[in-house]
Protein backbone atom coordinates (compact mmCIF):
# COMPACT_ATOMS: atom_id res chain seq x y z
CA UNK A 1 0.00 0.00 0.00
CA UNK A 2 2.92 2.33 0.76
CA UNK A 3 4.44 1.69 -2.66
CA UNK A 4 1.11 2.44 -4.34
CA UNK A 5 0.79 5.64 -2.32
CA UNK A 6 4.31 6.71 -3.22
CA UNK A 7 3.67 5.92 -6.90
CA UNK A 8 0.40 7.88 -6.86
CA UNK A 9 2.14 10.85 -5.24
CA UNK A 10 5.01 10.72 -7.77
CA UNK A 11 2.59 10.68 -10.73
CA UNK A 12 0.48 13.42 -9.15
CA UNK A 13 3.51 15.66 -8.70
CA UNK A 14 4.66 15.05 -12.29
CA UNK A 15 1.18 15.79 -13.62
CA UNK A 16 0.92 18.88 -11.41
CA UNK A 17 4.21 20.23 -12.81
CA UNK A 18 3.08 19.47 -16.37
CA UNK A 19 -0.29 21.11 -15.72
CA UNK A 20 1.45 24.25 -14.49
CA UNK A 21 3.50 24.42 -17.71
CA UNK A 22 0.41 23.91 -19.87
CA UNK A 23 -1.53 26.55 -17.93
CA UNK A 24 1.35 28.99 -18.40
CA UNK A 25 1.29 28.34 -22.16
CA UNK A 26 -2.49 28.79 -22.17
CA UNK A 27 -2.09 32.08 -20.29
CA UNK A 28 0.23 33.41 -23.04
CA UNK A 29 -2.36 32.69 -25.72
CA UNK A 30 -5.17 34.02 -23.53
CA UNK A 31 -3.18 37.24 -23.05
CA UNK A 32 -2.59 37.59 -26.81
CA UNK A 33 -6.22 36.75 -27.64
CA UNK A 34 -7.43 39.56 -25.39
CA UNK A 35 -5.14 42.01 -27.16
CA UNK A 36 -5.95 41.10 -30.75
CA UNK A 37 -9.74 41.15 -30.54
CA UNK A 38 -11.36 42.53 -33.65
CA UNK A 39 -13.97 45.25 -33.33
CA UNK A 40 -17.43 43.87 -34.05
CA UNK A 41 -19.66 46.41 -35.71
CA UNK A 42 -21.68 44.19 -38.00
CA UNK A 43 -22.36 40.57 -38.78
CA UNK A 44 -20.55 40.80 -42.12
CA UNK A 45 -17.11 42.38 -41.92
CA UNK A 46 -15.03 42.97 -44.98
CA UNK A 47 -11.33 43.67 -44.67
CA UNK A 48 -11.30 44.19 -40.93
CA UNK A 49 -7.98 45.51 -39.69
CA UNK A 50 -9.00 46.33 -36.14
CA UNK A 51 -7.50 49.14 -34.12
CA UNK A 52 -4.20 49.54 -35.93
CA UNK A 53 -2.54 51.26 -32.97
CA UNK A 54 -3.42 48.37 -30.64
CA UNK A 55 -2.71 45.59 -33.14
CA UNK A 56 0.80 44.17 -32.96
CA UNK A 57 3.13 44.12 -35.90
CA UNK A 58 4.29 40.77 -37.20
CA UNK A 59 8.08 40.83 -37.19
CA UNK A 60 10.72 38.49 -38.51
CA UNK A 61 13.80 38.30 -36.31
CA UNK A 62 16.99 36.29 -36.23
CA UNK A 63 15.15 33.86 -33.93
CA UNK A 64 11.93 33.61 -35.98
CA UNK A 65 8.57 35.32 -36.24
CA UNK A 66 7.11 37.25 -33.33
CA UNK A 67 4.54 39.84 -32.37
CA UNK A 68 5.68 43.38 -31.59
CA UNK A 69 3.25 45.68 -29.76
CA UNK A 70 3.63 49.46 -30.01
CA UNK A 71 2.84 49.85 -26.31
CA UNK A 72 6.06 49.19 -24.36
CA UNK A 73 4.20 48.00 -21.24
CA UNK A 74 2.17 45.48 -23.23
CA UNK A 75 5.29 44.21 -24.99
CA UNK A 76 7.15 43.93 -21.67
CA UNK A 77 4.29 41.94 -20.14
CA UNK A 78 4.16 39.62 -23.17
CA UNK A 79 7.92 38.99 -22.88
CA UNK A 80 7.54 38.38 -19.14
CA UNK A 81 4.78 35.76 -19.50
CA UNK A 82 6.11 34.13 -22.69
CA UNK A 83 7.09 30.51 -22.24
CA UNK A 84 9.64 28.76 -24.46
CA UNK A 85 7.05 26.36 -25.87
CA UNK A 86 4.54 29.16 -26.57
CA UNK A 87 7.31 31.16 -28.29
CA UNK A 88 8.06 28.22 -30.59
CA UNK A 89 4.39 27.72 -31.46
CA UNK A 90 3.81 31.44 -32.07
CA UNK A 91 6.88 31.51 -34.30
CA UNK A 92 5.58 28.52 -36.26
CA UNK A 93 2.01 29.81 -36.48
CA UNK A 94 3.04 33.29 -37.63
CA UNK A 95 5.45 31.80 -40.15
CA UNK A 96 2.65 29.71 -41.66
CA UNK A 97 -0.06 32.37 -41.48
CA UNK A 98 1.92 35.34 -42.70
CA UNK A 99 4.28 35.02 -45.62
CA UNK A 100 7.91 35.37 -44.70
CA UNK A 101 9.54 38.61 -45.75
CA UNK A 102 12.15 36.94 -47.87
CA UNK A 103 11.33 33.94 -49.98
CA UNK A 104 15.00 33.00 -50.21
CA UNK A 105 16.77 31.92 -47.03
CA UNK A 106 19.51 34.21 -45.85
CA UNK A 107 22.92 32.63 -45.40
CA UNK A 108 26.09 33.93 -43.82
CA UNK A 109 28.07 32.71 -46.82
CA UNK A 110 26.50 33.55 -50.14
CA UNK A 111 27.06 30.97 -52.85
CA UNK A 112 27.52 31.98 -56.45
CA UNK A 113 26.62 29.89 -59.43
CA UNK A 114 29.81 28.86 -61.21
CA UNK A 115 29.90 28.37 -64.94
CA UNK A 116 30.15 24.75 -66.01
CA UNK A 117 33.65 24.95 -67.41
CA UNK A 118 36.67 22.79 -66.92
CA UNK A 119 39.32 24.50 -64.85
CA UNK A 120 42.36 23.38 -62.98
CA UNK A 121 42.63 24.17 -59.30
CA UNK A 122 45.68 24.48 -57.13
CA UNK A 123 45.59 23.84 -53.41
CA UNK A 124 47.89 25.91 -51.28
CA UNK A 125 48.64 25.58 -47.58
CA UNK A 126 48.31 28.83 -45.64
CA UNK A 127 50.00 27.53 -42.51
CA UNK A 128 48.49 26.17 -39.30
CA UNK A 129 44.77 26.58 -38.73
CA UNK A 130 44.06 29.26 -36.11
CA UNK A 131 42.15 28.16 -32.99
CA UNK A 132 38.36 28.40 -33.25
CA UNK A 133 36.54 30.98 -31.18
CA UNK A 134 33.85 29.61 -28.85
CA UNK A 135 30.29 29.75 -30.17
CA UNK A 136 28.04 32.19 -28.34
CA UNK A 137 24.69 30.65 -27.43
CA UNK A 138 21.84 33.11 -27.88
CA UNK A 139 22.29 36.61 -29.16
CA UNK A 140 21.32 39.49 -26.89
CA UNK A 141 18.37 41.55 -28.17
CA UNK A 142 20.68 44.54 -28.56
CA UNK A 143 22.61 42.65 -31.26
CA UNK A 144 19.72 40.86 -32.94
CA UNK A 145 17.89 42.08 -36.02
CA UNK A 146 14.17 42.64 -36.51
CA UNK A 147 12.20 43.38 -39.66
CA UNK A 148 8.57 44.34 -39.08
CA UNK A 149 5.82 44.86 -41.59
CA UNK A 150 4.67 48.46 -41.87
CA UNK A 151 0.99 47.59 -41.98
CA UNK A 152 -0.66 45.81 -39.05
CA UNK A 153 -1.76 42.23 -39.72
CA UNK A 154 -5.32 41.44 -40.69
CA UNK A 155 -7.18 41.31 -37.38
CA UNK A 156 -9.34 38.36 -38.35
CA UNK A 157 -6.43 36.28 -39.62
CA UNK A 158 -4.31 36.96 -36.52
CA UNK A 159 -7.26 36.24 -34.24
CA UNK A 160 -7.97 32.97 -36.06
CA UNK A 161 -4.36 31.81 -35.83
CA UNK A 162 -4.08 32.59 -32.13
CA UNK A 163 -7.51 31.15 -31.28
CA UNK A 164 -6.63 27.81 -32.90
CA UNK A 165 -3.59 27.49 -30.67
CA UNK A 166 -5.46 28.77 -27.62
CA UNK A 167 -7.98 25.98 -28.22
CA UNK A 168 -5.24 23.37 -28.46
CA UNK A 169 -3.70 24.47 -25.18
CA UNK A 170 -7.11 24.68 -23.51
CA UNK A 171 -7.81 21.08 -24.60
CA UNK A 172 -4.42 19.93 -23.24
CA UNK A 173 -5.07 21.61 -19.89
CA UNK A 174 -8.60 20.15 -19.67
CA UNK A 175 -7.46 16.64 -20.63
CA UNK A 176 -4.65 16.59 -18.08
CA UNK A 177 -6.92 18.01 -15.37
CA UNK A 178 -9.51 15.31 -16.12
CA UNK A 179 -6.82 12.62 -15.93
CA UNK A 180 -5.61 13.99 -12.60
CA UNK A 181 -9.18 14.01 -11.29
CA UNK A 182 -9.71 10.39 -12.40
CA UNK A 183 -6.45 9.37 -10.68
CA UNK A 184 -7.51 11.15 -7.50
CA UNK A 185 -10.93 9.47 -7.54
CA UNK A 186 -9.33 6.05 -8.13
CA UNK A 187 -6.92 6.54 -5.25
Coordinates of C-alpha atoms in Angstrom, one line a residue:
X1 CA 0.0 0.0 0.0
X2 CA 2.9 2.3 0.8
X3 CA 4.4 1.7 -2.7
X4 CA 1.1 2.4 -4.3
X5 CA 0.8 5.6 -2.3
X6 CA 4.3 6.7 -3.2
X7 CA 3.7 5.9 -6.9
X8 CA 0.4 7.9 -6.9
X9 CA 2.1 10.9 -5.2
X10 CA 5.0 10.7 -7.8
X11 CA 2.6 10.7 -10.7
X12 CA 0.5 13.4 -9.1
X13 CA 3.5 15.7 -8.7
X14 CA 4.7 15.0 -12.3
X15 CA 1.2 15.8 -13.6
X16 CA 0.9 18.9 -11.4
X17 CA 4.2 20.2 -12.8
X18 CA 3.1 19.5 -16.4
X19 CA -0.3 21.1 -15.7
X20 CA 1.4 24.3 -14.5
X21 CA 3.5 24.4 -17.7
X22 CA 0.4 23.9 -19.9
X23 CA -1.5 26.5 -17.9
X24 CA 1.4 29.0 -18.4
X25 CA 1.3 28.3 -22.2
X26 CA -2.5 28.8 -22.2
X27 CA -2.1 32.1 -20.3
X28 CA 0.2 33.4 -23.0
X29 CA -2.4 32.7 -25.7
X30 CA -5.2 34.0 -23.5
X31 CA -3.2 37.2 -23.1
X32 CA -2.6 37.6 -26.8
X33 CA -6.2 36.7 -27.6
X34 CA -7.4 39.6 -25.4
X35 CA -5.1 42.0 -27.2
X36 CA -5.9 41.1 -30.8
X37 CA -9.7 41.1 -30.5
X38 CA -11.4 42.5 -33.7
X39 CA -14.0 45.3 -33.3
X40 CA -17.4 43.9 -34.0
X41 CA -19.7 46.4 -35.7
X42 CA -21.7 44.2 -38.0
X43 CA -22.4 40.6 -38.8
X44 CA -20.5 40.8 -42.1
X45 CA -17.1 42.4 -41.9
X46 CA -15.0 43.0 -45.0
X47 CA -11.3 43.7 -44.7
X48 CA -11.3 44.2 -40.9
X49 CA -8.0 45.5 -39.7
X50 CA -9.0 46.3 -36.1
X51 CA -7.5 49.1 -34.1
X52 CA -4.2 49.5 -35.9
X53 CA -2.5 51.3 -33.0
X54 CA -3.4 48.4 -30.6
X55 CA -2.7 45.6 -33.1
X56 CA 0.8 44.2 -33.0
X57 CA 3.1 44.1 -35.9
X58 CA 4.3 40.8 -37.2
X59 CA 8.1 40.8 -37.2
X60 CA 10.7 38.5 -38.5
X61 CA 13.8 38.3 -36.3
X62 CA 17.0 36.3 -36.2
X63 CA 15.1 33.9 -33.9
X64 CA 11.9 33.6 -36.0
X65 CA 8.6 35.3 -36.2
X66 CA 7.1 37.2 -33.3
X67 CA 4.5 39.8 -32.4
X68 CA 5.7 43.4 -31.6
X69 CA 3.2 45.7 -29.8
X70 CA 3.6 49.5 -30.0
X71 CA 2.8 49.9 -26.3
X72 CA 6.1 49.2 -24.4
X73 CA 4.2 48.0 -21.2
X74 CA 2.2 45.5 -23.2
X75 CA 5.3 44.2 -25.0
X76 CA 7.1 43.9 -21.7
X77 CA 4.3 41.9 -20.1
X78 CA 4.2 39.6 -23.2
X79 CA 7.9 39.0 -22.9
X80 CA 7.5 38.4 -19.1
X81 CA 4.8 35.8 -19.5
X82 CA 6.1 34.1 -22.7
X83 CA 7.1 30.5 -22.2
X84 CA 9.6 28.8 -24.5
X85 CA 7.0 26.4 -25.9
X86 CA 4.5 29.2 -26.6
X87 CA 7.3 31.2 -28.3
X88 CA 8.1 28.2 -30.6
X89 CA 4.4 27.7 -31.5
X90 CA 3.8 31.4 -32.1
X91 CA 6.9 31.5 -34.3
X92 CA 5.6 28.5 -36.3
X93 CA 2.0 29.8 -36.5
X94 CA 3.0 33.3 -37.6
X95 CA 5.4 31.8 -40.2
X96 CA 2.6 29.7 -41.7
X97 CA -0.1 32.4 -41.5
X98 CA 1.9 35.3 -42.7
X99 CA 4.3 35.0 -45.6
X100 CA 7.9 35.4 -44.7
X101 CA 9.5 38.6 -45.7
X102 CA 12.1 36.9 -47.9
X103 CA 11.3 33.9 -50.0
X104 CA 15.0 33.0 -50.2
X105 CA 16.8 31.9 -47.0
X106 CA 19.5 34.2 -45.8
X107 CA 22.9 32.6 -45.4
X108 CA 26.1 33.9 -43.8
X109 CA 28.1 32.7 -46.8
X110 CA 26.5 33.6 -50.1
X111 CA 27.1 31.0 -52.8
X112 CA 27.5 32.0 -56.5
X113 CA 26.6 29.9 -59.4
X114 CA 29.8 28.9 -61.2
X115 CA 29.9 28.4 -64.9
X116 CA 30.1 24.7 -66.0
X117 CA 33.6 24.9 -67.4
X118 CA 36.7 22.8 -66.9
X119 CA 39.3 24.5 -64.9
X120 CA 42.4 23.4 -63.0
X121 CA 42.6 24.2 -59.3
X122 CA 45.7 24.5 -57.1
X123 CA 45.6 23.8 -53.4
X124 CA 47.9 25.9 -51.3
X125 CA 48.6 25.6 -47.6
X126 CA 48.3 28.8 -45.6
X127 CA 50.0 27.5 -42.5
X128 CA 48.5 26.2 -39.3
X129 CA 44.8 26.6 -38.7
X130 CA 44.1 29.3 -36.1
X131 CA 42.1 28.2 -33.0
X132 CA 38.4 28.4 -33.3
X133 CA 36.5 31.0 -31.2
X134 CA 33.8 29.6 -28.9
X135 CA 30.3 29.8 -30.2
X136 CA 28.0 32.2 -28.3
X137 CA 24.7 30.7 -27.4
X138 CA 21.8 33.1 -27.9
X139 CA 22.3 36.6 -29.2
X140 CA 21.3 39.5 -26.9
X141 CA 18.4 41.5 -28.2
X142 CA 20.7 44.5 -28.6
X143 CA 22.6 42.6 -31.3
X144 CA 19.7 40.9 -32.9
X145 CA 17.9 42.1 -36.0
X146 CA 14.2 42.6 -36.5
X147 CA 12.2 43.4 -39.7
X148 CA 8.6 44.3 -39.1
X149 CA 5.8 44.9 -41.6
X150 CA 4.7 48.5 -41.9
X151 CA 1.0 47.6 -42.0
X152 CA -0.7 45.8 -39.0
X153 CA -1.8 42.2 -39.7
X154 CA -5.3 41.4 -40.7
X155 CA -7.2 41.3 -37.4
X156 CA -9.3 38.4 -38.4
X157 CA -6.4 36.3 -39.6
X158 CA -4.3 37.0 -36.5
X159 CA -7.3 36.2 -34.2
X160 CA -8.0 33.0 -36.1
X161 CA -4.4 31.8 -35.8
X162 CA -4.1 32.6 -32.1
X163 CA -7.5 31.2 -31.3
X164 CA -6.6 27.8 -32.9
X165 CA -3.6 27.5 -30.7
X166 CA -5.5 28.8 -27.6
X167 CA -8.0 26.0 -28.2
X168 CA -5.2 23.4 -28.5
X169 CA -3.7 24.5 -25.2
X170 CA -7.1 24.7 -23.5
X171 CA -7.8 21.1 -24.6
X172 CA -4.4 19.9 -23.2
X173 CA -5.1 21.6 -19.9
X174 CA -8.6 20.2 -19.7
X175 CA -7.5 16.6 -20.6
X176 CA -4.6 16.6 -18.1
X177 CA -6.9 18.0 -15.4
X178 CA -9.5 15.3 -16.1
X179 CA -6.8 12.6 -15.9
X180 CA -5.6 14.0 -12.6
X181 CA -9.2 14.0 -11.3
X182 CA -9.7 10.4 -12.4
X183 CA -6.5 9.4 -10.7
X184 CA -7.5 11.2 -7.5
X185 CA -10.9 9.5 -7.5
X186 CA -9.3 6.1 -8.1
X187 CA -6.9 6.5 -5.2

